[in-house]
Amino acid sequence: MREWLDQIRIFGFHLTCLDVRQDSRVHGPVMAEILAQAGLCDNFAERSPDEQAQLLAETLGVDVKLDEESLSEAAQETLRLFRLLRRAAKSYGASALGGHVISMTRNAADILTVLWLWRMPTTDLAAEESTDSGPLPIMPLFETIDDLERAPQILRSLFGFPAYREHLAAMGDRQTVMIGYSDSTKDGGYLTACWSLYHCQTTLRELAAEAGIELTFFHGRGGSLGRGGGPTTSSILSLPPGSVDGALRLTEQGEVLADKYDDPAIAHRHLELVMWSALIVSGSPPATAAPEWRETMQTLSTRAFAAYRELFDKPGFVDFFRRVTPISEIEQLPIGSRPARRKGGGQLKDLRAIPWVFSWTQARCLVPAWFGLGTALTSMVDDPESLERLRTMYREWTFFRVTIDNAELALAKTDLQIAECYANLARDTAELMKIGAFVAEEYERSVRGVLAVTGNDELLSGTAWLRESIRVRNRYIDPLNLIQVELLRRLRKCQEEEANEAAAAREEELRHLTRLSIAGIASGMRTSG
């Protein structure tokens, strides 16, 4: 204990810094409520984002008197949180606060709201403590396709406020921006998300350089291929030149932690590779891809997005998804740090990316990691000139090569025969079966397109050990999938029967067995969501 206390006195709590994350859609109503009660603005929610941002900048640090007991529970909780953060910063130093991540950042007002709440004088601390807690690292998170496209405009507006530039000066003129791989992929499909993330980083880097701001990108990657996963080293090497600049943050979560850090030797090797790849990217010349390559990627992205949204918008797609995957059971699993949905309701847009990817992975049809790619590539691989350009991009552009390689791995892990067994759970409805056929057709197009670009005869032929590993593993997973399909069929039939004590007991038994099958398949596939 003595040694531990000595280390704390010498090094502080720098290794225990904690990020705080909240959805901007929670902060918005809270801010409107506080401003209204303080007499600063009665119609904050009705104002345009630009007007909201201007009002927040003008009233930053204003001493307000609030009857907190009359505020909503969300507002009271928010105020308590910021008081706690200020006390932590005052007691343990600013390094105890890793950053305040703003999910679903849509405009500059969402960012200024956090700064406003941080600088808001509080009554449970002395006056000098309430306003002298140091700067709070504010990290906007852009995670939908639209938000990634708006990100440059949002930061340009934000940098135009003197109050925020003052805040950045206290941060050493460094802004951290988090970009979300999971929700962007769920929102726009695999290829569109990859390109939107790459383009966003390139544009933001140029914008920050013009403003004299150093930019750190925080990569919100998941462990699965449908959430920005894949080999970490390749992912870092595929980042836009100049986007790392000696500073990099990334998330590692779920089963990735066990795979990479449980064994000290593997953990050391992994961290060594991360450091090496980050240094390589930092030292690369800040050049961009050839203009014709960028135009080609934009064309591919547009076509892939249209195909992906066509799947989403098909009548009955939500019903199809719920019937041909174990999503209902996954939503009830007592795992994860957050609810399966951002809010109540059955809309697909509110479902988090983890259960979305988890469900498709269980059904052995990794739709989030390749759907739309086939339609995009098919439009070019039949033209000799376009195909040669794609092959050149694959050979010479790390970003494009990693994008195709990760999709190839997801296609290799997909098993249409097993996926068809899941699709048959909806065979009583002709319209839903058409959706299953649509997915299968896109899979075939994607395989054909990837093989045309790589020049190989079959998936993963360039990585024989990985192909063999998947083949051997599938022999053990396939029976579990067939068992799960039968369990889902019986469970849903049981749920349709008249409710009684015996039926309830039978349903609980089937639900328990289904959960066991989910755990078994996740272990065999070496990924959940």
XYZ file of C-alpha atoms in Angstrom:
529
model
C 0.000 0.000 0.000
C 2.867 2.370 0.832
C 4.383 1.839 -2.615
C 1.006 2.441 -4.281
C 0.479 5.692 -2.376
C 3.980 6.871 -3.333
C 3.229 6.230 -7.009
C 0.002 8.233 -6.746
C 1.865 11.189 -5.208
C 4.525 11.074 -7.941
C 2.500 10.277 -11.055
C -1.000 11.379 -10.086
C -4.082 9.682 -11.530
C -3.189 10.228 -15.165
C -3.916 6.602 -16.070
C -7.405 6.776 -14.593
C -8.784 9.634 -16.676
C -12.399 9.125 -17.626
C -14.274 10.192 -20.750
C -17.866 11.354 -20.293
C -20.292 10.878 -23.162
C -23.784 12.260 -23.707
C -26.128 12.555 -26.670
C -26.635 16.103 -27.962
C -30.358 15.379 -28.091
C -30.301 15.161 -24.290
C -28.369 18.395 -23.829
C -30.625 20.421 -26.155
C -33.856 20.283 -24.084
C -31.854 20.712 -20.869
C -30.255 23.873 -22.210
C -33.621 25.239 -23.316
C -35.043 24.580 -19.853
C -32.143 26.283 -18.034
C -32.160 29.348 -20.291
C -35.913 29.749 -19.930
C -35.863 29.585 -16.132
C -32.866 31.946 -16.005
C -34.798 34.485 -18.080
C -32.202 34.458 -20.874
C -34.318 32.909 -23.636
C -37.865 31.591 -23.732
C -37.727 29.971 -27.182
C -34.271 28.417 -27.422
C -35.515 25.213 -29.069
C -37.351 27.198 -31.750
C -34.284 29.179 -32.820
C -32.032 28.176 -35.678
C -28.740 26.413 -34.837
C -26.802 29.577 -35.742
C -28.979 31.705 -33.455
C -28.610 29.168 -30.658
C -24.832 29.186 -31.006
C -24.699 32.986 -30.964
C -26.881 33.163 -27.839
C -24.748 30.592 -26.024
C -21.549 32.455 -26.908
C -23.007 35.766 -25.680
C -24.245 34.336 -22.354
C -21.204 32.169 -21.602
C -20.283 32.406 -17.914
C -23.329 34.496 -16.960
C -24.317 34.038 -13.321
C -27.799 32.490 -13.343
C -30.163 31.792 -10.455
C -32.086 28.541 -10.779
C -34.722 26.777 -8.728
C -33.211 23.386 -9.488
C -35.918 21.410 -7.706
C -38.419 22.643 -10.293
C -36.243 21.499 -13.197
C -36.754 18.176 -14.946
C -34.846 15.123 -13.763
C -32.684 15.249 -16.913
C -31.715 18.857 -16.194
C -30.949 18.148 -12.533
C -28.835 15.141 -13.483
C -26.905 17.198 -16.042
C -26.146 19.937 -13.514
C -25.025 17.355 -10.956
C -22.731 15.803 -13.530
C -20.974 19.057 -14.365
C -20.548 19.875 -10.673
C -18.943 16.466 -10.195
C -16.618 17.054 -13.156
C -15.536 20.418 -11.782
C -14.867 18.918 -8.349
C -12.837 16.121 -9.925
C -10.772 18.581 -11.967
C -10.203 20.763 -8.912
C -9.225 17.857 -6.675
C -7.228 15.667 -9.046
C -6.229 18.015 -11.835
C -7.519 18.422 -15.376
C -5.764 15.205 -16.419
C -8.435 13.261 -14.507
C -10.942 14.247 -17.220
C -10.307 12.435 -20.467
C -12.823 14.424 -22.469
C -16.517 15.211 -22.884
C -17.751 13.360 -25.977
C -20.891 14.774 -27.605
C -22.725 11.994 -29.429
C -24.727 12.911 -32.506
C -23.150 16.362 -32.856
C -25.226 18.211 -35.456
C -24.144 21.841 -35.164
C -21.878 24.283 -33.317
C -24.563 24.928 -30.693
C -24.283 21.316 -29.516
C -20.606 21.945 -28.729
C -21.065 25.381 -27.184
C -23.766 23.921 -24.929
C -21.169 21.767 -23.168
C -18.794 24.714 -22.798
C -21.690 26.809 -21.411
C -22.565 24.165 -18.817
C -18.899 23.736 -17.872
C -18.442 27.469 -17.235
C -21.793 27.891 -15.519
C -21.200 29.133 -11.943
C -22.332 26.620 -9.370
C -23.539 27.116 -5.800
C -22.020 24.054 -4.118
C -18.431 25.216 -4.688
C -16.710 28.399 -3.695
C -16.928 31.080 -6.363
C -13.240 30.869 -7.193
C -13.471 27.064 -7.565
C -16.555 27.061 -9.743
C -14.881 29.063 -12.481
C -11.268 27.895 -12.114
C -11.406 24.174 -12.856
C -9.238 24.370 -15.966
C -10.343 23.627 -19.515
C -12.628 20.693 -20.291
C -11.584 18.698 -23.386
C -14.715 18.884 -25.547
C -14.908 16.247 -28.272
C -17.694 16.440 -30.866
C -18.628 13.045 -32.290
C -19.723 12.898 -35.917
C -21.307 9.513 -36.581
C -23.892 9.680 -39.359
C -23.217 10.259 -43.041
C -24.942 13.656 -42.965
C -23.047 14.748 -39.855
C -19.722 13.696 -41.371
C -20.507 15.828 -44.410
C -21.474 18.790 -42.200
C -18.472 18.444 -39.886
C -16.223 20.961 -41.733
C -18.990 23.574 -41.711
C -19.629 22.947 -37.999
C -15.981 23.370 -37.004
C -15.546 26.420 -39.234
C -18.490 28.040 -37.447
C -17.173 26.955 -34.051
C -13.688 28.357 -34.648
C -15.303 31.688 -35.482
C -16.446 32.267 -31.884
C -13.819 34.138 -29.813
C -15.020 32.402 -26.647
C -14.328 29.000 -28.128
C -10.945 30.057 -29.503
C -10.111 31.203 -25.985
C -11.101 27.744 -24.755
C -8.885 26.103 -27.407
C -5.978 28.352 -26.439
C -6.227 26.960 -22.909
C -6.114 23.495 -24.500
C -2.893 24.319 -26.331
C -4.760 25.112 -29.556
C -5.634 21.449 -30.024
C -9.098 20.168 -30.873
C -10.041 16.493 -30.595
C -12.729 15.256 -32.972
C -14.265 11.822 -32.602
C -15.538 10.049 -35.705
C -17.919 7.117 -35.438
C -17.426 4.033 -37.567
C -20.334 2.032 -36.172
C -23.272 4.367 -36.726
C -21.933 5.753 -40.002
C -21.779 2.193 -41.366
C -25.261 1.409 -40.063
C -26.541 4.686 -41.523
C -24.975 4.590 -44.983
C -23.506 1.158 -45.543
C -19.929 -0.087 -45.502
C -18.374 1.561 -48.552
C -20.090 4.925 -48.108
C -19.071 5.065 -44.456
C -15.436 4.245 -45.274
C -15.252 7.023 -47.867
C -17.182 9.562 -45.782
C -14.830 9.005 -42.836
C -11.741 9.337 -45.028
C -13.024 12.458 -46.788
C -14.121 14.038 -43.501
C -10.673 13.605 -41.965
C -8.960 15.085 -45.010
C -11.232 18.126 -45.077
C -11.088 18.755 -41.328
C -7.303 18.526 -41.330
C -7.080 21.209 -44.028
C -9.606 23.412 -42.200
C -7.776 23.144 -38.881
C -4.431 23.948 -40.504
C -5.907 27.134 -41.985
C -7.211 28.137 -38.544
C -3.919 27.389 -36.797
C -5.450 24.548 -34.783
C -3.865 21.149 -34.235
C -6.343 18.338 -34.719
C -6.455 14.936 -33.020
C -8.833 12.333 -34.429
C -10.485 9.964 -31.996
C -11.458 6.838 -33.949
C -14.569 5.211 -32.516
C -13.972 1.765 -33.984
C -15.732 -1.414 -32.947
C -14.273 -4.894 -32.955
C -16.360 -6.330 -35.787
C -15.886 -5.651 -39.490
C -19.290 -3.984 -39.684
C -18.209 -1.420 -37.065
C -14.819 -0.356 -38.395
C -12.962 -3.417 -37.115
C -10.231 -5.385 -38.810
C -6.457 -5.447 -38.342
C -5.519 -2.368 -36.315
C -2.210 -1.814 -38.070
C -3.796 -1.837 -41.528
C -6.558 0.481 -40.328
C -4.050 3.057 -39.062
C -1.879 2.817 -42.177
C -4.960 3.469 -44.332
C -5.708 6.807 -42.638
C -5.303 9.969 -44.725
C -1.704 11.275 -44.737
C -1.396 14.134 -42.272
C -4.442 13.115 -40.235
C -2.393 11.520 -37.437
C 0.376 14.107 -36.984
C 1.831 12.384 -33.932
C -1.487 12.160 -32.047
C -4.074 9.403 -32.273
C -6.915 8.083 -30.143
C -8.921 4.951 -30.798
C -11.388 2.734 -28.986
C -10.869 -0.953 -28.328
C -13.734 -2.804 -26.741
C -15.567 -6.054 -26.179
C -13.831 -9.283 -27.080
C -11.010 -7.260 -28.665
C -9.701 -6.484 -25.179
C -9.396 -10.156 -24.305
C -7.875 -11.075 -27.681
C -5.228 -8.373 -27.602
C -4.456 -7.713 -23.943
C -5.040 -10.852 -21.858
C -1.605 -12.215 -22.740
C 1.242 -9.786 -21.851
C 3.356 -10.864 -24.828
C 0.488 -10.334 -27.287
C -0.416 -7.007 -25.646
C 3.200 -5.810 -25.945
C 3.351 -6.833 -29.589
C -0.004 -5.201 -30.363
C 0.938 -1.891 -28.754
C 4.275 -2.007 -30.557
C 2.478 -2.392 -33.903
C 0.071 0.432 -33.060
C 2.971 2.740 -32.231
C 4.872 1.719 -35.368
C 1.921 2.275 -37.712
C 1.075 5.627 -36.073
C 4.670 6.801 -36.549
C 4.686 5.672 -40.182
C 1.481 7.592 -40.942
C 2.715 10.646 -39.015
C 5.905 10.694 -41.064
C 4.195 10.273 -44.433
C 4.095 13.325 -46.701
C 0.740 15.166 -46.420
C -0.309 14.273 -49.941
C -3.792 13.271 -51.046
C -4.887 10.542 -53.427
C -4.926 11.222 -57.157
C -7.974 13.302 -58.181
C -9.285 10.575 -60.493
C -9.106 8.069 -57.631
C -11.109 10.356 -55.382
C -13.691 10.854 -58.130
C -13.932 7.103 -58.569
C -14.424 6.602 -54.831
C -17.135 9.243 -54.758
C -18.937 7.495 -57.619
C -18.627 4.106 -55.897
C -19.829 5.600 -52.625
C -22.899 7.178 -54.219
C -23.920 3.927 -55.912
C -23.279 1.836 -52.819
C -25.329 4.217 -50.677
C -28.283 4.012 -53.082
C -28.191 0.208 -52.985
C -27.937 0.134 -49.200
C -30.810 2.549 -48.690
C -32.888 0.552 -51.176
C -32.558 -2.417 -48.836
C -33.452 -0.305 -45.792
C -36.476 1.237 -47.502
C -37.978 -1.999 -48.778
C -41.469 -2.557 -47.357
C -41.282 -5.012 -44.491
C -37.503 -4.814 -44.030
C -37.756 -4.215 -40.270
C -40.077 -7.207 -39.952
C -37.675 -9.268 -42.087
C -34.713 -8.294 -39.926
C -36.512 -9.179 -36.713
C -37.682 -12.549 -38.065
C -34.489 -13.803 -39.709
C -32.043 -12.798 -36.945
C -32.084 -13.294 -33.159
C -32.291 -9.522 -32.569
C -35.215 -9.828 -30.115
C -33.198 -12.169 -27.916
C -29.988 -10.119 -28.247
C -31.821 -6.978 -27.095
C -32.680 -8.759 -23.850
C -29.196 -10.092 -23.107
C -27.735 -8.723 -19.854
C -24.525 -7.581 -21.546
C -23.059 -4.301 -22.743
C -22.553 -0.954 -21.101
C -25.503 0.718 -22.820
C -29.092 -0.170 -23.738
C -29.633 -1.787 -27.142
C -31.641 1.273 -28.189
C -31.029 4.984 -27.721
C -34.690 5.433 -26.810
C -37.862 3.416 -26.711
C -39.696 2.260 -29.799
C -39.115 -0.268 -32.522
C -37.605 1.918 -35.211
C -34.420 0.642 -36.798
C -32.756 4.069 -36.644
C -32.855 3.964 -32.823
C -31.215 0.533 -32.640
C -27.562 0.802 -31.671
C -24.931 -0.450 -34.065
C -23.718 -3.232 -31.761
C -26.948 -5.314 -31.722
C -27.438 -4.488 -35.429
C -24.092 -6.048 -36.352
C -24.355 -8.770 -33.692
C -27.652 -10.025 -35.142
C -26.385 -10.292 -38.719
C -23.199 -11.979 -37.544
C -25.231 -14.605 -35.689
C -27.180 -15.324 -38.885
C -23.858 -15.740 -40.761
C -24.776 -12.974 -43.180
C -22.509 -10.011 -42.422
C -24.670 -7.493 -44.300
C -23.259 -4.400 -42.488
C -19.725 -5.157 -43.712
C -20.340 -5.492 -47.460
C -23.857 -4.668 -48.635
C -23.825 -2.106 -51.465
C -20.258 -2.905 -52.462
C -21.363 -5.313 -55.197
C -23.703 -2.844 -56.878
C -21.002 -0.176 -56.802
C -18.249 -2.365 -58.244
C -20.387 -4.118 -60.852
C -20.929 -0.801 -62.585
C -17.165 -0.579 -63.236
C -15.604 -4.029 -63.391
C -17.252 -4.789 -66.751
C -15.449 -1.832 -68.325
C -11.756 -2.673 -68.997
C -10.551 0.900 -68.431
C -12.461 1.322 -65.179
C -11.372 -2.114 -63.960
C -7.730 -1.281 -64.585
C -8.141 1.949 -62.603
C -9.669 -0.007 -59.689
C -6.800 -2.485 -59.748
C -4.285 0.358 -59.762
C -6.058 1.910 -56.783
C -5.944 -1.441 -55.010
C -2.201 -1.778 -55.590
C -1.139 1.784 -54.831
C -3.695 3.323 -52.443
C -3.564 1.838 -48.932
C -7.020 3.148 -48.020
C -8.705 1.427 -50.969
C -6.764 -1.803 -50.483
C -7.700 -2.057 -46.794
C -11.335 -1.219 -47.610
C -11.525 -4.043 -50.159
C -9.565 -6.496 -47.988
C -11.851 -6.013 -44.979
C -14.925 -6.483 -47.171
C -13.351 -9.617 -48.642
C -12.887 -11.038 -45.137
C -16.526 -10.276 -44.275
C -17.689 -11.964 -47.489
C -15.551 -15.005 -46.666
C -17.152 -15.227 -43.224
C -20.631 -15.026 -44.742
C -22.302 -18.378 -45.442
C -25.330 -18.074 -47.702
C -26.466 -21.653 -47.073
C -26.688 -21.025 -43.350
C -28.162 -17.555 -43.934
C -30.865 -19.141 -46.079
C -31.918 -21.306 -43.131
C -32.493 -18.107 -41.148
C -34.295 -16.494 -44.097
C -36.707 -19.452 -44.149
C -38.033 -18.242 -40.808
C -39.917 -15.682 -42.908
C -40.880 -18.017 -45.760
C -44.601 -17.702 -44.968
C -44.505 -14.161 -46.419
C -43.625 -13.826 -50.104
C -42.599 -10.161 -49.800
C -40.138 -10.934 -47.038
C -38.619 -13.818 -49.003
C -37.946 -11.368 -51.838
C -35.824 -9.331 -49.431
C -33.783 -12.439 -48.658
C -33.253 -13.037 -52.373
C -32.222 -9.390 -52.806
C -29.551 -9.795 -50.125
C -28.263 -13.007 -51.725
C -27.992 -11.336 -55.128
C -25.977 -8.459 -53.666
C -23.668 -10.969 -52.008
C -22.936 -12.629 -55.348
C -22.306 -9.236 -56.957
C -19.981 -8.256 -54.115
C -17.932 -11.454 -54.397
C -17.650 -11.016 -58.143
C -16.624 -7.360 -57.799
C -14.004 -8.005 -55.103
C -12.432 -10.873 -57.044
C -12.295 -8.718 -60.175
C -10.450 -5.969 -58.276
C -8.004 -8.276 -56.477
C -7.470 -10.509 -59.491
C -7.913 -13.660 -57.389
C -9.965 -16.750 -58.235
C -11.544 -17.135 -54.804
C -11.936 -15.165 -51.597
C -8.846 -14.956 -49.375
C -6.726 -16.937 -51.824
C -3.902 -14.561 -50.979
C -4.198 -15.453 -47.282
C -4.445 -19.228 -47.307
C -4.019 -19.670 -43.536
C -6.953 -17.369 -42.809
C -9.185 -19.076 -45.364
C -8.338 -22.460 -43.845
C -8.960 -21.155 -40.334
C -12.461 -20.018 -41.307
C -13.176 -23.324 -43.057
C -12.138 -25.413 -40.056
C -14.016 -23.194 -37.615
C -17.217 -23.331 -39.679
C -17.510 -27.091 -39.171
C -18.127 -26.445 -35.480
C -20.296 -23.354 -35.859
C -22.687 -24.670 -38.519
C -24.472 -27.121 -36.161
C -24.922 -24.349 -33.601
C -26.558 -22.160 -36.256
C -28.966 -24.942 -37.247
C -29.822 -25.502 -33.595
C -30.407 -21.770 -33.127
C -32.729 -21.602 -36.150
C -34.843 -24.415 -34.685
C -34.853 -22.759 -31.264
C -36.023 -19.471 -32.784
C -38.773 -21.272 -34.683
C -40.014 -23.028 -31.536
C -39.681 -19.915 -29.392
C -41.786 -17.811 -31.731
C -44.386 -20.552 -32.053
C -44.532 -20.773 -28.257
C -45.048 -17.009 -28.023
C -48.068 -17.290 -30.319
C -49.754 -19.888 -28.116
C -52.292 -19.060 -25.442
C -50.590 -17.758 -22.324
C -50.533 -20.110 -19.341
C -48.076 -21.242 -16.692
C -46.810 -24.210 -18.730
C -46.333 -22.071 -21.849
C -44.456 -19.444 -19.838
C -42.082 -22.078 -18.437
C -41.538 -23.538 -21.901
C -40.850 -20.091 -23.331
C -38.297 -19.315 -20.633
C -36.524 -22.620 -21.285
C -36.352 -21.919 -25.025
C -35.120 -18.402 -24.364
C -32.357 -19.744 -22.125
C -31.268 -22.265 -24.767
C -31.315 -19.550 -27.431
C -29.019 -17.395 -25.308
C -26.622 -20.323 -24.981
C -26.607 -20.738 -28.766
C -25.891 -17.026 -29.189
C -22.894 -17.302 -26.850
C -21.630 -20.383 -28.677
C -21.853 -18.833 -32.138
C -20.243 -15.594 -30.955
C -17.368 -17.604 -29.504
C -16.987 -19.612 -32.695
C -17.140 -16.570 -34.953
C -14.740 -14.794 -32.571
C -16.911 -11.704 -32.706
C -20.213 -10.439 -31.404
C -20.994 -6.871 -32.428
